[in-house]
Amino acid sequence: MVLNMLVILMVREAGLRSMLAARLALSGIDVVSMEQVDASRITRLGGTAPVLVADGPATQAHPGGLAALAADPLWHRLIIMDGAGEVTAPHLHHVNVTTEEPATAIAALLRGGGAAQ
């Protein structure tokens, strides 16, 4: 796991957002929820390797969409849940939230950097 990792949750569905925040925090990951990316706030929060965990609707609402998020040098890693897969980048991972335990798959990506199971 990268030291000083800060996970930003940008998830529109409240139940999923709450579950992910709780499960990731219980596994020792620093988590902050945001409705929109706020780079100055992320900088103030600290962490040298910000990771964005977002769902499809949140990425579509972001100015420029997923392509803009993937091109932003702010992110150490992007984990997109059920988002459109037309954008690719080495630090971009897609996770299927219909899996039985999306928090486990996301935590595995955060710790190991490999593909979600």
PDB file of C-alpha atoms in Angstrom:
ATOM      1  CA  MET A   1       0.000   0.000   0.000  1.00  0.00           C
ATOM      2  CA  VAL A   2       1.215   3.510  -0.782  1.00  0.00           C
ATOM      3  CA  LEU A   3       2.062   5.587   2.299  1.00  0.00           C
ATOM      4  CA  ASN A   4      -0.183   8.586   3.024  1.00  0.00           C
ATOM      5  CA  MET A   5      -2.923   7.274   0.733  1.00  0.00           C
ATOM      6  CA  LEU A   6      -6.129   9.276   0.902  1.00  0.00           C
ATOM      7  CA  VAL A   7      -9.240   7.806  -0.698  1.00  0.00           C
ATOM      8  CA  ILE A   8     -11.829  10.231  -2.029  1.00  0.00           C
ATOM      9  CA  LEU A   9     -15.290   8.683  -2.390  1.00  0.00           C
ATOM     10  CA  MET A  10     -17.381  10.328  -5.097  1.00  0.00           C
ATOM     11  CA  VAL A  11     -20.364   7.982  -5.075  1.00  0.00           C
ATOM     12  CA  ARG A  12     -23.897   9.222  -5.789  1.00  0.00           C
ATOM     13  CA  GLU A  13     -25.866   6.350  -4.220  1.00  0.00           C
ATOM     14  CA  ALA A  14     -26.018   7.093  -0.475  1.00  0.00           C
ATOM     15  CA  GLY A  15     -26.276   3.498   0.754  1.00  0.00           C
ATOM     16  CA  LEU A  16     -23.320   2.323  -1.311  1.00  0.00           C
ATOM     17  CA  ARG A  17     -21.280   5.387  -0.299  1.00  0.00           C
ATOM     18  CA  SER A  18     -21.955   4.769   3.417  1.00  0.00           C
ATOM     19  CA  MET A  19     -21.137   1.082   3.164  1.00  0.00           C
ATOM     20  CA  LEU A  20     -17.896   1.736   1.273  1.00  0.00           C
ATOM     21  CA  ALA A  21     -16.799   4.500   3.660  1.00  0.00           C
ATOM     22  CA  ALA A  22     -17.400   2.286   6.698  1.00  0.00           C
ATOM     23  CA  ARG A  23     -15.793  -0.859   5.267  1.00  0.00           C
ATOM     24  CA  LEU A  24     -12.742   0.935   3.895  1.00  0.00           C
ATOM     25  CA  ALA A  25     -12.246   2.889   7.140  1.00  0.00           C
ATOM     26  CA  LEU A  26     -12.502  -0.334   9.150  1.00  0.00           C
ATOM     27  CA  SER A  27      -9.739  -1.791   7.007  1.00  0.00           C
ATOM     28  CA  GLY A  28      -7.465   1.132   7.929  1.00  0.00           C
ATOM     29  CA  ILE A  29      -7.874   3.310   4.847  1.00  0.00           C
ATOM     30  CA  ASP A  30      -8.337   7.086   5.232  1.00  0.00           C
ATOM     31  CA  VAL A  31     -11.587   7.982   3.446  1.00  0.00           C
ATOM     32  CA  VAL A  32     -13.221  11.338   2.640  1.00  0.00           C
ATOM     33  CA  SER A  33     -16.516  11.713   0.789  1.00  0.00           C
ATOM     34  CA  MET A  34     -16.984  14.506  -1.772  1.00  0.00           C
ATOM     35  CA  GLU A  35     -19.771  15.300  -4.206  1.00  0.00           C
ATOM     36  CA  GLN A  36     -17.321  16.933  -6.632  1.00  0.00           C
ATOM     37  CA  VAL A  37     -13.542  16.851  -6.835  1.00  0.00           C
ATOM     38  CA  ASP A  38     -12.033  19.756  -4.898  1.00  0.00           C
ATOM     39  CA  ALA A  39      -8.257  19.706  -5.487  1.00  0.00           C
ATOM     40  CA  SER A  40      -7.517  22.440  -2.939  1.00  0.00           C
ATOM     41  CA  ARG A  41      -9.441  20.555  -0.234  1.00  0.00           C
ATOM     42  CA  ILE A  42      -7.638  17.320  -1.115  1.00  0.00           C
ATOM     43  CA  THR A  43      -4.299  19.132  -0.792  1.00  0.00           C
ATOM     44  CA  ARG A  44      -5.277  20.526   2.616  1.00  0.00           C
ATOM     45  CA  LEU A  45      -6.313  17.056   3.806  1.00  0.00           C
ATOM     46  CA  GLY A  46      -2.805  15.767   3.121  1.00  0.00           C
ATOM     47  CA  GLY A  47      -1.781  12.488   1.648  1.00  0.00           C
ATOM     48  CA  THR A  48       0.706  12.156  -1.146  1.00  0.00           C
ATOM     49  CA  ALA A  49      -1.219   9.626  -3.203  1.00  0.00           C
ATOM     50  CA  PRO A  50      -4.905  10.546  -3.560  1.00  0.00           C
ATOM     51  CA  VAL A  51      -7.118   7.805  -4.943  1.00  0.00           C
ATOM     52  CA  LEU A  52     -10.567   8.461  -6.386  1.00  0.00           C
ATOM     53  CA  VAL A  53     -13.288   5.849  -5.948  1.00  0.00           C
ATOM     54  CA  ALA A  54     -16.305   6.938  -7.986  1.00  0.00           C
ATOM     55  CA  ASP A  55     -19.411   5.504  -9.557  1.00  0.00           C
ATOM     56  CA  GLY A  56     -20.601   5.983 -13.130  1.00  0.00           C
ATOM     57  CA  PRO A  57     -23.130   8.756 -12.388  1.00  0.00           C
ATOM     58  CA  ALA A  58     -20.550  10.785 -10.436  1.00  0.00           C
ATOM     59  CA  THR A  59     -17.964  10.529 -13.219  1.00  0.00           C
ATOM     60  CA  GLN A  60     -20.571  11.519 -15.814  1.00  0.00           C
ATOM     61  CA  ALA A  61     -21.476  14.604 -13.730  1.00  0.00           C
ATOM     62  CA  HIS A  62     -17.815  15.664 -13.456  1.00  0.00           C
ATOM     63  CA  PRO A  63     -16.842  18.366 -16.008  1.00  0.00           C
ATOM     64  CA  GLY A  64     -15.190  16.467 -18.845  1.00  0.00           C
ATOM     65  CA  GLY A  65     -16.356  13.134 -17.442  1.00  0.00           C
ATOM     66  CA  LEU A  66     -14.124  10.138 -16.915  1.00  0.00           C
ATOM     67  CA  ALA A  67     -11.663  11.285 -19.586  1.00  0.00           C
ATOM     68  CA  ALA A  68     -10.927  14.466 -17.596  1.00  0.00           C
ATOM     69  CA  LEU A  69     -10.541  12.517 -14.350  1.00  0.00           C
ATOM     70  CA  ALA A  70      -8.177  10.029 -16.006  1.00  0.00           C
ATOM     71  CA  ALA A  71      -6.068  12.855 -17.454  1.00  0.00           C
ATOM     72  CA  ASP A  72      -5.817  14.746 -14.149  1.00  0.00           C
ATOM     73  CA  PRO A  73      -2.307  14.298 -12.648  1.00  0.00           C
ATOM     74  CA  LEU A  74      -3.783  14.661  -9.140  1.00  0.00           C
ATOM     75  CA  TRP A  75      -4.780  10.991  -8.969  1.00  0.00           C
ATOM     76  CA  HIS A  76      -2.462   8.184  -7.997  1.00  0.00           C
ATOM     77  CA  ARG A  77      -5.198   5.708  -8.889  1.00  0.00           C
ATOM     78  CA  LEU A  78      -8.794   5.848 -10.154  1.00  0.00           C
ATOM     79  CA  ILE A  79     -11.278   3.123  -9.256  1.00  0.00           C
ATOM     80  CA  ILE A  80     -14.533   3.470 -11.148  1.00  0.00           C
ATOM     81  CA  MET A  81     -17.552   1.366 -10.227  1.00  0.00           C
ATOM     82  CA  ASP A  82     -19.821   0.343 -13.082  1.00  0.00           C
ATOM     83  CA  GLY A  83     -18.539   3.156 -15.262  1.00  0.00           C
ATOM     84  CA  ALA A  84     -18.231   3.120 -19.009  1.00  0.00           C
ATOM     85  CA  GLY A  85     -15.026   1.369 -20.029  1.00  0.00           C
ATOM     86  CA  GLU A  86     -14.158   3.420 -23.124  1.00  0.00           C
ATOM     87  CA  VAL A  87     -11.441   5.388 -21.296  1.00  0.00           C
ATOM     88  CA  THR A  88      -8.215   3.592 -20.438  1.00  0.00           C
ATOM     89  CA  ALA A  89      -5.180   4.614 -18.411  1.00  0.00           C
ATOM     90  CA  PRO A  90      -2.594   2.613 -16.443  1.00  0.00           C
ATOM     91  CA  HIS A  91      -3.913   3.951 -13.119  1.00  0.00           C
ATOM     92  CA  LEU A  92      -7.603   3.437 -14.014  1.00  0.00           C
ATOM     93  CA  HIS A  93      -9.404   0.339 -12.724  1.00  0.00           C
ATOM     94  CA  HIS A  94     -13.035  -0.662 -13.177  1.00  0.00           C
ATOM     95  CA  VAL A  95     -14.875  -2.556 -10.422  1.00  0.00           C
ATOM     96  CA  ASN A  96     -18.268  -4.159 -10.826  1.00  0.00           C
ATOM     97  CA  VAL A  97     -20.446  -3.005  -7.907  1.00  0.00           C
ATOM     98  CA  THR A  98     -22.805  -5.898  -8.480  1.00  0.00           C
ATOM     99  CA  THR A  99     -20.158  -8.178  -7.020  1.00  0.00           C
ATOM    100  CA  GLU A 100     -21.139  -9.533  -3.643  1.00  0.00           C
ATOM    101  CA  GLU A 101     -18.573  -7.421  -1.821  1.00  0.00           C
ATOM    102  CA  PRO A 102     -17.355  -4.337  -3.735  1.00  0.00           C
ATOM    103  CA  ALA A 103     -15.506  -2.966  -0.670  1.00  0.00           C
ATOM    104  CA  THR A 104     -13.327  -6.092  -0.592  1.00  0.00           C
ATOM    105  CA  ALA A 105     -12.463  -5.722  -4.284  1.00  0.00           C
ATOM    106  CA  ILE A 106     -11.686  -2.022  -3.838  1.00  0.00           C
ATOM    107  CA  ALA A 107      -9.539  -2.641  -0.739  1.00  0.00           C
ATOM    108  CA  ALA A 108      -7.590  -5.279  -2.678  1.00  0.00           C
ATOM    109  CA  LEU A 109      -6.908  -2.766  -5.473  1.00  0.00           C
ATOM    110  CA  LEU A 110      -5.794  -0.172  -2.941  1.00  0.00           C
ATOM    111  CA  ARG A 111      -3.434  -2.537  -1.168  1.00  0.00           C
ATOM    112  CA  GLY A 112      -1.957  -4.440  -4.053  1.00  0.00           C
ATOM    113  CA  GLY A 113      -2.485  -2.413  -7.179  1.00  0.00           C
ATOM    114  CA  GLY A 114      -3.547  -5.532  -9.030  1.00  0.00           C
ATOM    115  CA  ALA A 115      -6.806  -6.427 -10.653  1.00  0.00           C
ATOM    116  CA  ALA A 116      -9.930  -6.795  -8.551  1.00  0.00           C
ATOM    117  CA  GLN A 117     -11.127 -10.337  -8.078  1.00  0.00           C
TER     118      GLN A 117
END
